[in-house]
mmCIF file of C-alpha atoms in Angstrom:
data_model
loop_
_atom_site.group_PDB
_atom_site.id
_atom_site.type_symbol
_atom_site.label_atom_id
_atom_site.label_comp_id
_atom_site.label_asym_id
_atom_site.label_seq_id
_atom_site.Cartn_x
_atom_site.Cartn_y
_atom_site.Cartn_z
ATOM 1 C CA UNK A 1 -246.461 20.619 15.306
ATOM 2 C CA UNK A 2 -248.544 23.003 12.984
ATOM 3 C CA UNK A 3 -247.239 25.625 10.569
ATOM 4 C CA UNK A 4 -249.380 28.711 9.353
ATOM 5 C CA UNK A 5 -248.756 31.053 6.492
ATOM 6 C CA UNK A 6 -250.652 33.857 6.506
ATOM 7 C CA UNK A 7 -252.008 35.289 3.142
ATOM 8 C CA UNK A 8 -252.573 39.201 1.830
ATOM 9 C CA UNK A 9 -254.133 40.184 -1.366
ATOM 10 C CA UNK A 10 -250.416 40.086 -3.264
ATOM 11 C CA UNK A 11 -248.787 37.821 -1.440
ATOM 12 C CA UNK A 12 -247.122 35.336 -3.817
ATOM 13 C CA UNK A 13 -244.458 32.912 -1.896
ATOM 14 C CA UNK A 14 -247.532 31.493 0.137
ATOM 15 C CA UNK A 15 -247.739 28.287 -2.180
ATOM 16 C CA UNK A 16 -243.166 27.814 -1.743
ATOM 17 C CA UNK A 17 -244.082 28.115 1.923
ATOM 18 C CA UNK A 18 -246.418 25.456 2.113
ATOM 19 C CA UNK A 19 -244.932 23.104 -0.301
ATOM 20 C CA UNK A 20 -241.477 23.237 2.022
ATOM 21 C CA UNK A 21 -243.308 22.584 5.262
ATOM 22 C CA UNK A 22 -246.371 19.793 3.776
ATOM 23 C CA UNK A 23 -243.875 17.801 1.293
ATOM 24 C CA UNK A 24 -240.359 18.734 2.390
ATOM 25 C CA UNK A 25 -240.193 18.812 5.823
ATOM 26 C CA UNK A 26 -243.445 16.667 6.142
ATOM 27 C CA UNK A 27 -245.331 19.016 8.844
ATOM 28 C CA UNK A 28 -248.785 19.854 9.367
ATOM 29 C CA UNK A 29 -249.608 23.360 7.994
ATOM 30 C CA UNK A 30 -252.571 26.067 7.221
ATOM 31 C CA UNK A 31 -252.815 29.317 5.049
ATOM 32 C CA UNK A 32 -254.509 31.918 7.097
ATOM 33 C CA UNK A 33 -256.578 34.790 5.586
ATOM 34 C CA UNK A 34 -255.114 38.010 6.921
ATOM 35 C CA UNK A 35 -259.056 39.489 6.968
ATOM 36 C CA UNK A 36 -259.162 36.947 10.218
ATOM 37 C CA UNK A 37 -258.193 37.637 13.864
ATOM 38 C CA UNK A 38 -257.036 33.965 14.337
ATOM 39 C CA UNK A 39 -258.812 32.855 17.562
ATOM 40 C CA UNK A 40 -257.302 29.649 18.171
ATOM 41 C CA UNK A 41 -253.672 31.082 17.113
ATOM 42 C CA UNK A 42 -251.995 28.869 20.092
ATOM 43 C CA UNK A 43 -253.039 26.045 18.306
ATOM 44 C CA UNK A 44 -249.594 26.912 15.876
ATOM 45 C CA UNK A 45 -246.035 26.860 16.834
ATOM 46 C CA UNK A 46 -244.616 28.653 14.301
ATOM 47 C CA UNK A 47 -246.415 31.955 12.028
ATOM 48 C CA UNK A 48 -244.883 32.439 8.487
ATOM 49 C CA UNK A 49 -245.317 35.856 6.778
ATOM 50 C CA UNK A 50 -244.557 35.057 2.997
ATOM 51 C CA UNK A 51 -242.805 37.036 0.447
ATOM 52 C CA UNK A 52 -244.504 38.999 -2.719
ATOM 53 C CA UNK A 53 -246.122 42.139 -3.180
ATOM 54 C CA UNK A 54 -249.046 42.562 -0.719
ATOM 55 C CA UNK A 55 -251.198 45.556 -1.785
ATOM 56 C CA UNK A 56 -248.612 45.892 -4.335
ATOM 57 C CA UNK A 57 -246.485 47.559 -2.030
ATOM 58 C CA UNK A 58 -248.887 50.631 -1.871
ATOM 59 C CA UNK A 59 -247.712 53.617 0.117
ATOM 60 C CA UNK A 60 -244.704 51.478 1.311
ATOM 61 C CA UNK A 61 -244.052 47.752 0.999
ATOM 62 C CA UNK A 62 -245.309 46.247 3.788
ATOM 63 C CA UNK A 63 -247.508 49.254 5.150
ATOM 64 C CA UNK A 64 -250.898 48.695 4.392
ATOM 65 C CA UNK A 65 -250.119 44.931 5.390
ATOM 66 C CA UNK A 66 -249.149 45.639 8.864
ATOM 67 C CA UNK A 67 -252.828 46.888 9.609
ATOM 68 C CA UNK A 68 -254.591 43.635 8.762
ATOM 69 C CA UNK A 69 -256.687 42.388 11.157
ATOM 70 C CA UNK A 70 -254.470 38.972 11.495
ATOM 71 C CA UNK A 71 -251.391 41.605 12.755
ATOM 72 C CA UNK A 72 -253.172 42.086 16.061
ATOM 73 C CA UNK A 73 -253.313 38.030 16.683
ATOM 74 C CA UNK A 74 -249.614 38.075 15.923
ATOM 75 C CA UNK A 75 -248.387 40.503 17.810
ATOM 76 C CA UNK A 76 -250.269 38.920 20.706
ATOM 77 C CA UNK A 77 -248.457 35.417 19.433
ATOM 78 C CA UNK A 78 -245.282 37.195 19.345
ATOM 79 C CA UNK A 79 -245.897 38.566 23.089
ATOM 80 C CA UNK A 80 -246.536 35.288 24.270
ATOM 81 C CA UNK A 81 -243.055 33.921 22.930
ATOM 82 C CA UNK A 82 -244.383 32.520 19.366
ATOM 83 C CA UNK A 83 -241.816 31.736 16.807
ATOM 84 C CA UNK A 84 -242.650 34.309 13.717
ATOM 85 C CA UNK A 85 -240.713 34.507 10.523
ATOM 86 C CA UNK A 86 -241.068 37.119 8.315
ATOM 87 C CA UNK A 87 -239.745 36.529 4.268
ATOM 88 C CA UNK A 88 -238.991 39.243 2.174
ATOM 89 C CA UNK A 89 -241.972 41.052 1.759
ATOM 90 C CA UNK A 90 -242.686 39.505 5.004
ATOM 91 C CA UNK A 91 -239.718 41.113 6.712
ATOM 92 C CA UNK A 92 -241.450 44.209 5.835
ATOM 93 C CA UNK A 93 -244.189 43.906 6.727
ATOM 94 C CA UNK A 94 -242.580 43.283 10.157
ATOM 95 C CA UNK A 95 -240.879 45.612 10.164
ATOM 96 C CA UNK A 96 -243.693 48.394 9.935
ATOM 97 C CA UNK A 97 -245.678 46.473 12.562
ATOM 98 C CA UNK A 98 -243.529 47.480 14.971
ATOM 99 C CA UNK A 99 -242.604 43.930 15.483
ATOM 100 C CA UNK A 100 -238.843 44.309 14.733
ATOM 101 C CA UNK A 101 -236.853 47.359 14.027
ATOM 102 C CA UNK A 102 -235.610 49.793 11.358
ATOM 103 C CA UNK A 103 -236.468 49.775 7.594
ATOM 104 C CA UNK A 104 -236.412 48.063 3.768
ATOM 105 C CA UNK A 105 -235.425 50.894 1.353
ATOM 106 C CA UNK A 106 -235.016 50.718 -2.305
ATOM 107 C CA UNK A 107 -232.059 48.769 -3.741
ATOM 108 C CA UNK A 108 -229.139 51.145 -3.962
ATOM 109 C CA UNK A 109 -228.556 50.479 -7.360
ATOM 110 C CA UNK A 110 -232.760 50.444 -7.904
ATOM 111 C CA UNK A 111 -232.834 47.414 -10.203
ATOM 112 C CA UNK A 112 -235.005 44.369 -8.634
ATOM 113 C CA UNK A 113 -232.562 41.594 -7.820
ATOM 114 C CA UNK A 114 -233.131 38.063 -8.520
ATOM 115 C CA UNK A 115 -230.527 35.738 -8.133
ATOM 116 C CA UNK A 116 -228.459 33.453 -5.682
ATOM 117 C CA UNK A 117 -227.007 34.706 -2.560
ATOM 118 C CA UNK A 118 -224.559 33.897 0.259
ATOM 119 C CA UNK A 119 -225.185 34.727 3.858
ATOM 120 C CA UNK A 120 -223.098 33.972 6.748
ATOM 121 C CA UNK A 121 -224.986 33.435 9.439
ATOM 122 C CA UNK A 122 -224.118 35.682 13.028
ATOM 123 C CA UNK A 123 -226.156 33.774 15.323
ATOM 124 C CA UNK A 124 -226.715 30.526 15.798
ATOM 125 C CA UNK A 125 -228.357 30.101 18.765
ATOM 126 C CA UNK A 126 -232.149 31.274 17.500
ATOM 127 C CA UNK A 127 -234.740 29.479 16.873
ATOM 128 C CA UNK A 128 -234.099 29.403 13.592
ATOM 129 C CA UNK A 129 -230.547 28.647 12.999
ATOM 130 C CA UNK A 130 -229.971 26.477 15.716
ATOM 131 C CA UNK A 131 -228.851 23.850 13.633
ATOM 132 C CA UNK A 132 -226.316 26.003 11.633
ATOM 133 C CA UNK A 133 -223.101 26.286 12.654
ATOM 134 C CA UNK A 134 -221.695 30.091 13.420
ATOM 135 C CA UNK A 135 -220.036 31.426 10.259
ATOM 136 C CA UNK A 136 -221.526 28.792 8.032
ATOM 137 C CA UNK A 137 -222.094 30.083 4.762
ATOM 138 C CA UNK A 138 -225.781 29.577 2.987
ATOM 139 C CA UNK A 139 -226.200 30.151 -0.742
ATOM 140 C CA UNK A 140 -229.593 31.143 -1.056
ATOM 141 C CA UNK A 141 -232.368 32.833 -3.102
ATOM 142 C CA UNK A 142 -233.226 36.419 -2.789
ATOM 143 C CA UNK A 143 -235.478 38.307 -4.922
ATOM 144 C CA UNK A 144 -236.308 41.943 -4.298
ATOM 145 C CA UNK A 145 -236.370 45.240 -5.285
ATOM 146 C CA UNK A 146 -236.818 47.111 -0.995
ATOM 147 C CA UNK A 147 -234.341 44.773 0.542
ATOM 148 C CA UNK A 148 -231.790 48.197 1.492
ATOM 149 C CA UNK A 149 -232.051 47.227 5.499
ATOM 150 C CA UNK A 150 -231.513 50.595 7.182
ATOM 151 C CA UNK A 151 -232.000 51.470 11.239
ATOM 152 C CA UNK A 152 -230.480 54.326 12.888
ATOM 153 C CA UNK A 153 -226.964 53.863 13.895
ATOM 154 C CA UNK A 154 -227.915 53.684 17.525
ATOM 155 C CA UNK A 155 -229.952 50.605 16.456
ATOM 156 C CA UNK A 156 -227.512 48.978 14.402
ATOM 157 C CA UNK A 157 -225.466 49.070 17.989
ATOM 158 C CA UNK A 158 -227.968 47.715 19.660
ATOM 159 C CA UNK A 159 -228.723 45.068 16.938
ATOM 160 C CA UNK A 160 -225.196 44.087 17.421
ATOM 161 C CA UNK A 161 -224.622 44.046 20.559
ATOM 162 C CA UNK A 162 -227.761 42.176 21.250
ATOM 163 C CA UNK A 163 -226.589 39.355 18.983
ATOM 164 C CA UNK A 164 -229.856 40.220 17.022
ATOM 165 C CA UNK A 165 -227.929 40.827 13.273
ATOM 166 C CA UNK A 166 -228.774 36.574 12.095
ATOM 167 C CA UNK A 167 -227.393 36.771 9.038
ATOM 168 C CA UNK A 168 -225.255 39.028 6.357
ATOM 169 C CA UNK A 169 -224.541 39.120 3.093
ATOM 170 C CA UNK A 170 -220.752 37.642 2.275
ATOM 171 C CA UNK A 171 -219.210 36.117 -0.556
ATOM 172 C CA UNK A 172 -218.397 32.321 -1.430
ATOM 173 C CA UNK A 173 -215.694 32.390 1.421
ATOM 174 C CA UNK A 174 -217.906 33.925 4.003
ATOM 175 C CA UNK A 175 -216.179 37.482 3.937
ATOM 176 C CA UNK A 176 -218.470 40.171 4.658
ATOM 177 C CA UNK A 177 -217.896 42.303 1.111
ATOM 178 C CA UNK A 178 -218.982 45.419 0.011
ATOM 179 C CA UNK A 179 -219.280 43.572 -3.481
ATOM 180 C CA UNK A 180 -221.154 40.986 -1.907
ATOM 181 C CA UNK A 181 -223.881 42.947 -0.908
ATOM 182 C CA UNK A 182 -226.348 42.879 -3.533
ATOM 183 C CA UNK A 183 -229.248 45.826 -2.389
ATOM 184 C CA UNK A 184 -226.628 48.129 -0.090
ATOM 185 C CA UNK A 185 -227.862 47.172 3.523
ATOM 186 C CA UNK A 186 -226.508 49.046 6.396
ATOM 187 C CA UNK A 187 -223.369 46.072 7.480
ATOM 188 C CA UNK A 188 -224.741 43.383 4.731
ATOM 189 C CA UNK A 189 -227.286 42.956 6.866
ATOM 190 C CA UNK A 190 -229.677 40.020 5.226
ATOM 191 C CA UNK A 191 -232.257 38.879 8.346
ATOM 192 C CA UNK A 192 -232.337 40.170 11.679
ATOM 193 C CA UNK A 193 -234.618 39.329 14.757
ATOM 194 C CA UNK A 194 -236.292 40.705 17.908
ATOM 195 C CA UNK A 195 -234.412 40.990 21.138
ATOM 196 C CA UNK A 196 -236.074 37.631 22.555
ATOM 197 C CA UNK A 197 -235.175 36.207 19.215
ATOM 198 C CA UNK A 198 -238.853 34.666 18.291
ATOM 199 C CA UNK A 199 -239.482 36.646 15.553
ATOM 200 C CA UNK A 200 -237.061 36.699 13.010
ATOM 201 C CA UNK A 201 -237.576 38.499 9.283
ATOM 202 C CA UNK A 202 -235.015 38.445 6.653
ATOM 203 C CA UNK A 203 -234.760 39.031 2.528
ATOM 204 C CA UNK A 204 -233.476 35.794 1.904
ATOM 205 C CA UNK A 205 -235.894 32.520 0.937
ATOM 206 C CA UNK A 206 -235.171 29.553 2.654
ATOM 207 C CA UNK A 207 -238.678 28.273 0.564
ATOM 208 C CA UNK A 208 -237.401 28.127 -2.364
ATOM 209 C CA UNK A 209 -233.468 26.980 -2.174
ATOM 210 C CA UNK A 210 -235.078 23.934 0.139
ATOM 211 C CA UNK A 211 -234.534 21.385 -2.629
ATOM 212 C CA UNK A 212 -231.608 20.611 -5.123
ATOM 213 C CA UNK A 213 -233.774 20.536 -8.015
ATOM 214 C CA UNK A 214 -234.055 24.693 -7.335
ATOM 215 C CA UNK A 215 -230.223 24.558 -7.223
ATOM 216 C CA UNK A 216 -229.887 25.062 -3.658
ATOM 217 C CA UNK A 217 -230.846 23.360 -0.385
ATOM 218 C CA UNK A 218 -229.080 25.099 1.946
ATOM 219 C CA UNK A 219 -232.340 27.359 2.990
ATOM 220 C CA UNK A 220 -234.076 24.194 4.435
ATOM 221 C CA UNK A 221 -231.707 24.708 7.431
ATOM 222 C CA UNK A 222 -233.576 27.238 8.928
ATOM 223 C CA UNK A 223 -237.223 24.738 8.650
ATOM 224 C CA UNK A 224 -234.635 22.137 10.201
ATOM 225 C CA UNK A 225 -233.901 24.323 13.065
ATOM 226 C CA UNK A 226 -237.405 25.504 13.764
ATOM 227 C CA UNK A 227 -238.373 22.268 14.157
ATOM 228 C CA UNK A 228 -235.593 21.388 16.455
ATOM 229 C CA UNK A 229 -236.320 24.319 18.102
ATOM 230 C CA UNK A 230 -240.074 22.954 18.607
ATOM 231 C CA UNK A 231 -238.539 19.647 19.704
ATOM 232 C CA UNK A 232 -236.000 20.903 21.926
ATOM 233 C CA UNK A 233 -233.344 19.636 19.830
ATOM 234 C CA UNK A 234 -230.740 21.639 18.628
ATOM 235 C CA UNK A 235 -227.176 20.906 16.942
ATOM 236 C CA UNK A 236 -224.667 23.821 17.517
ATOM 237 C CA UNK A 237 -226.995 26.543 18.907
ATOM 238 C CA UNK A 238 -228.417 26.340 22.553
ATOM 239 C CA UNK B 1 -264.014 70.283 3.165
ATOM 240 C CA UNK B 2 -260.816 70.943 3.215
ATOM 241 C CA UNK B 3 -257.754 69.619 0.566
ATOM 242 C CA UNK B 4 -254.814 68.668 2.831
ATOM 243 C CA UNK B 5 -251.475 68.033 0.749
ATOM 244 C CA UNK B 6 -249.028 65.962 2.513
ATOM 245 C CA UNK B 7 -245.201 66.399 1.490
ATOM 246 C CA UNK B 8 -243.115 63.703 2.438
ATOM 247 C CA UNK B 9 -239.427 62.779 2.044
ATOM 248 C CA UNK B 10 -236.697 60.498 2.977
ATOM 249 C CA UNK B 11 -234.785 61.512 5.658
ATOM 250 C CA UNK B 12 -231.906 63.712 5.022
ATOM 251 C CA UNK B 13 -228.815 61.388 6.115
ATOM 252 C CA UNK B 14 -230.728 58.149 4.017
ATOM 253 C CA UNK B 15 -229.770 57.811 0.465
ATOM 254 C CA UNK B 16 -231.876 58.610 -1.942
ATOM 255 C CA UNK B 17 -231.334 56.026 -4.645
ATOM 256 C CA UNK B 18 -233.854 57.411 -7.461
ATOM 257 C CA UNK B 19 -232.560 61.045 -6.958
ATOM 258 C CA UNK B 20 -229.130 59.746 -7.156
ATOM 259 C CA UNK B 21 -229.845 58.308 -10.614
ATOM 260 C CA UNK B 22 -231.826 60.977 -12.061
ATOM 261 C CA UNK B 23 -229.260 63.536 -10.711
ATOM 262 C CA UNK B 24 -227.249 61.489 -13.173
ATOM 263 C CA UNK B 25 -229.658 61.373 -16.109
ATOM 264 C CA UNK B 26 -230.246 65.386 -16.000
ATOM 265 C CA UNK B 27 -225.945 65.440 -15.775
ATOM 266 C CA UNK B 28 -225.816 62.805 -19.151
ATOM 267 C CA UNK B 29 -228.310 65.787 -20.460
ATOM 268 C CA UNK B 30 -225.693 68.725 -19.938
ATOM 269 C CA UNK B 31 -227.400 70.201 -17.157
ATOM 270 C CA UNK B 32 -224.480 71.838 -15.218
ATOM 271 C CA UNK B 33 -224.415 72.533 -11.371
ATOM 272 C CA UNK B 34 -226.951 69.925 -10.171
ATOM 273 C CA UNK B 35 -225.707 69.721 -6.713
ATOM 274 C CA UNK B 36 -228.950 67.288 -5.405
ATOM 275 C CA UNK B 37 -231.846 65.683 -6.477
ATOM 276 C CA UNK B 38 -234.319 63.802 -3.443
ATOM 277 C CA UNK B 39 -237.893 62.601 -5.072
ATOM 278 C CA UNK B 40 -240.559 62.415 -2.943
ATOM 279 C CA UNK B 41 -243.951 62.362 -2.918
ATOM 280 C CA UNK B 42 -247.609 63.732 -2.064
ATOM 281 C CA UNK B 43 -250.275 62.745 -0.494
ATOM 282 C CA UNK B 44 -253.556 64.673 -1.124
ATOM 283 C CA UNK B 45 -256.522 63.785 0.647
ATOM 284 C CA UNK B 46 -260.328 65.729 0.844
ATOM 285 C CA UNK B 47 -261.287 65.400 4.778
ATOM 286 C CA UNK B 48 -264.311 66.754 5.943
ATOM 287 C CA UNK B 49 -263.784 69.102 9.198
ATOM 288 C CA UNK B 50 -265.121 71.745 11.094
ATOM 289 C CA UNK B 51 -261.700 74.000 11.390
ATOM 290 C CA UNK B 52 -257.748 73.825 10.208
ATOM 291 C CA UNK B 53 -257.116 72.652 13.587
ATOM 292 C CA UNK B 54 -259.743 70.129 13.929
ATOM 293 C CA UNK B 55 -258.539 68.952 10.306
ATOM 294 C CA UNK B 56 -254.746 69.029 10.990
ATOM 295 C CA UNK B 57 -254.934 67.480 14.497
ATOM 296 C CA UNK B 58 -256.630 64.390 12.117
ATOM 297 C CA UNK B 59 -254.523 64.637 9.387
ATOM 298 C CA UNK B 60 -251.292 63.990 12.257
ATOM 299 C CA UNK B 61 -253.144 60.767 13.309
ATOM 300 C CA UNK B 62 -252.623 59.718 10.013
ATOM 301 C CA UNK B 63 -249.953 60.146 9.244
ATOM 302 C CA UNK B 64 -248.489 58.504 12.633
ATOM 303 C CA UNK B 65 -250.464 55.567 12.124
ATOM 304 C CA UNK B 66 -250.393 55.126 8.507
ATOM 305 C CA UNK B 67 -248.976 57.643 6.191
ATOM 306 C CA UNK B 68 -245.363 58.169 7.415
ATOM 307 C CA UNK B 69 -242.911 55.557 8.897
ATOM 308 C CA UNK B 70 -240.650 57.882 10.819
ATOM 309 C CA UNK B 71 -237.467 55.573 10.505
ATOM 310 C CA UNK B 72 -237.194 56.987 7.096
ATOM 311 C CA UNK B 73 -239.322 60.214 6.442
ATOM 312 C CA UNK B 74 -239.753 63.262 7.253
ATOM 313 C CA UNK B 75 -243.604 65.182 6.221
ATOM 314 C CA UNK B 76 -244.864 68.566 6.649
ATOM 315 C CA UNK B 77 -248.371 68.772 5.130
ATOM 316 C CA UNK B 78 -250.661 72.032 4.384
ATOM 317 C CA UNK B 79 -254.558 72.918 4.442
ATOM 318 C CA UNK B 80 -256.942 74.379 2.060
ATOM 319 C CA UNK B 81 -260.197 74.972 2.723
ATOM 320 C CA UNK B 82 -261.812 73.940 -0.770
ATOM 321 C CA UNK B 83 -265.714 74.426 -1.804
ATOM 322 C CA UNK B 84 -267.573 71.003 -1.688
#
């Protein structure tokens, strides 16, 4: 089972990534240069976009990003049924690849947010929260100042209907609060995924609430259920 | 050469966060009767071309592949032909 975390000129949550997955979860893993097409990209099971700044967020976070080279190989990965995970700045990146839909806007209230979360999660039968129960409430990271998730409203229906809305922002009891939201995402939305459910972006970072020395290992459950996933194990999901 | 300047703007029905705190701002200033504000920005670019047609049928590309993502903004974008 090998791990890959690709790597733009600003990317910062690269080194959390691989940490989680070489000395947490105990899994082999690579960084990837985003300059490369990745020829032998079958060789991985599961592509992680990290979080940061890349191209420090020129033109629009994300933007310049989702034209690297290492997209193309990606979006091929993704066709062919790849599991992809997009955090934070990863999420928007994508997002304007095409790769999932709708948009990160400012923070309603514009300040840059960095803090602990909770999300409830939607869906539990994706590859990545298979081994979360539905409604089980993560506290989490989150840092970010473009994590306002926006999509047409004809989207949002879609997103719902399609089970494809993962998880939302909620307070300690799991109640989906306008005061819990902390950036003003259309429904508290916090991660959302494609309609096949392989690629999966979302503000929140499992990579760094993995361990309880960061005061939080409730994010590891989503490494735990990838590599269930990968196994064909799952708990509560599929 | 022409200089091609590129308006763009957050679509009407998306809040404008930045506007809606500098709407405040000039209010906390005593301007009176500030019914908006939406901030956007431009883009201005020097393109070699042959015409404005040639120029603005390239300047479109652009701004479909790179310039504008059209789940949020709106552009509209003008041409001046400008002495090298």
């Amino acid at each position: 089972m090998k791990f890959g975390v690709v790597i733009f000129p600003g990317s910062s949550g690269e080194g959390d990534c691989f940490y989680v997955i070489k000395n947490i979860i105990n899994k082999e893993v690579d960084y990837i240069w985003h300059k490369d097409l990745i020829k032998d990209i079958d060789t991985y099971d599961c592509i992680i976009l990290p979080g940061g700044s890349s191209y420090g967020d020129y033109l629009r976070p994300g933007a310049i990003a989702s034209k690297s080279p290492v997209m193309e190989s990606i979006k091929e990965f993704a066709a062919r049924g790849g599991l992809v995970l997009g955090i934070c700045n990863g999420f928007q990146i994508l997002l304007e690849s095409g790769l999932l839909p709708g948009i990160l806007l400012q923070n309603e209230n514009i300040r840059f947010k960095c803090q602990y979360t909770q999300v409830r999660v939607e869906n539990n039968k994706t590859p990545f929260t298979g081994q979360c129960s539905k409604g089980q409430v993560l506290k989490v990271a989150m840092a970010h100042g473009y994590g306002r998730y926006y999509a047409p409203e004809d989207v949002i229906k879609d997103l719902n209907k399609n089970g494809q809305i993962i998880f939302r922002y909620c307070d300690a009891q799991g109640e989906i609060e306008i005061s819990a939201n902390p950036n003003g995402s259309v429904e508290n939305i916090a991660g959302i995924s494609n309609k096949k459910g392989n690629v999966f972006g979302t503000m929140i970072h499992p990579e760094r609430s993995s361990e309880e020395i960061l005061n939080s290992s409730q994010g590891r459950v989503i490494f735990d259920s990838i590599i269930g996933y990968l196994k064909g194990v799952t708990v509560n999901g599929k | 050469m022409f200089l091609v300047k590129i308006y763009v703007q957050l679509k009407k029905d998306i809040l404008d966060a930045q506007g809606k705190a500098t709407k405040k701002a000039l209010e906390s200033l005593g301007f009176e009767g500030v019914q908006d504000v939406r901030i956007g920005k431009e883009i201005r670019i020097l393109l070699d071309g042959r015409d404005i047609s040639e120029v603005s049928e390239k300047v479109r590309q652009m701004c479909d592949k790179l310039l504008i993502n059209p789940v949020m903004e709106d552009y509209d974008f003008k041409i001046m032909e400008v002495e090298k």
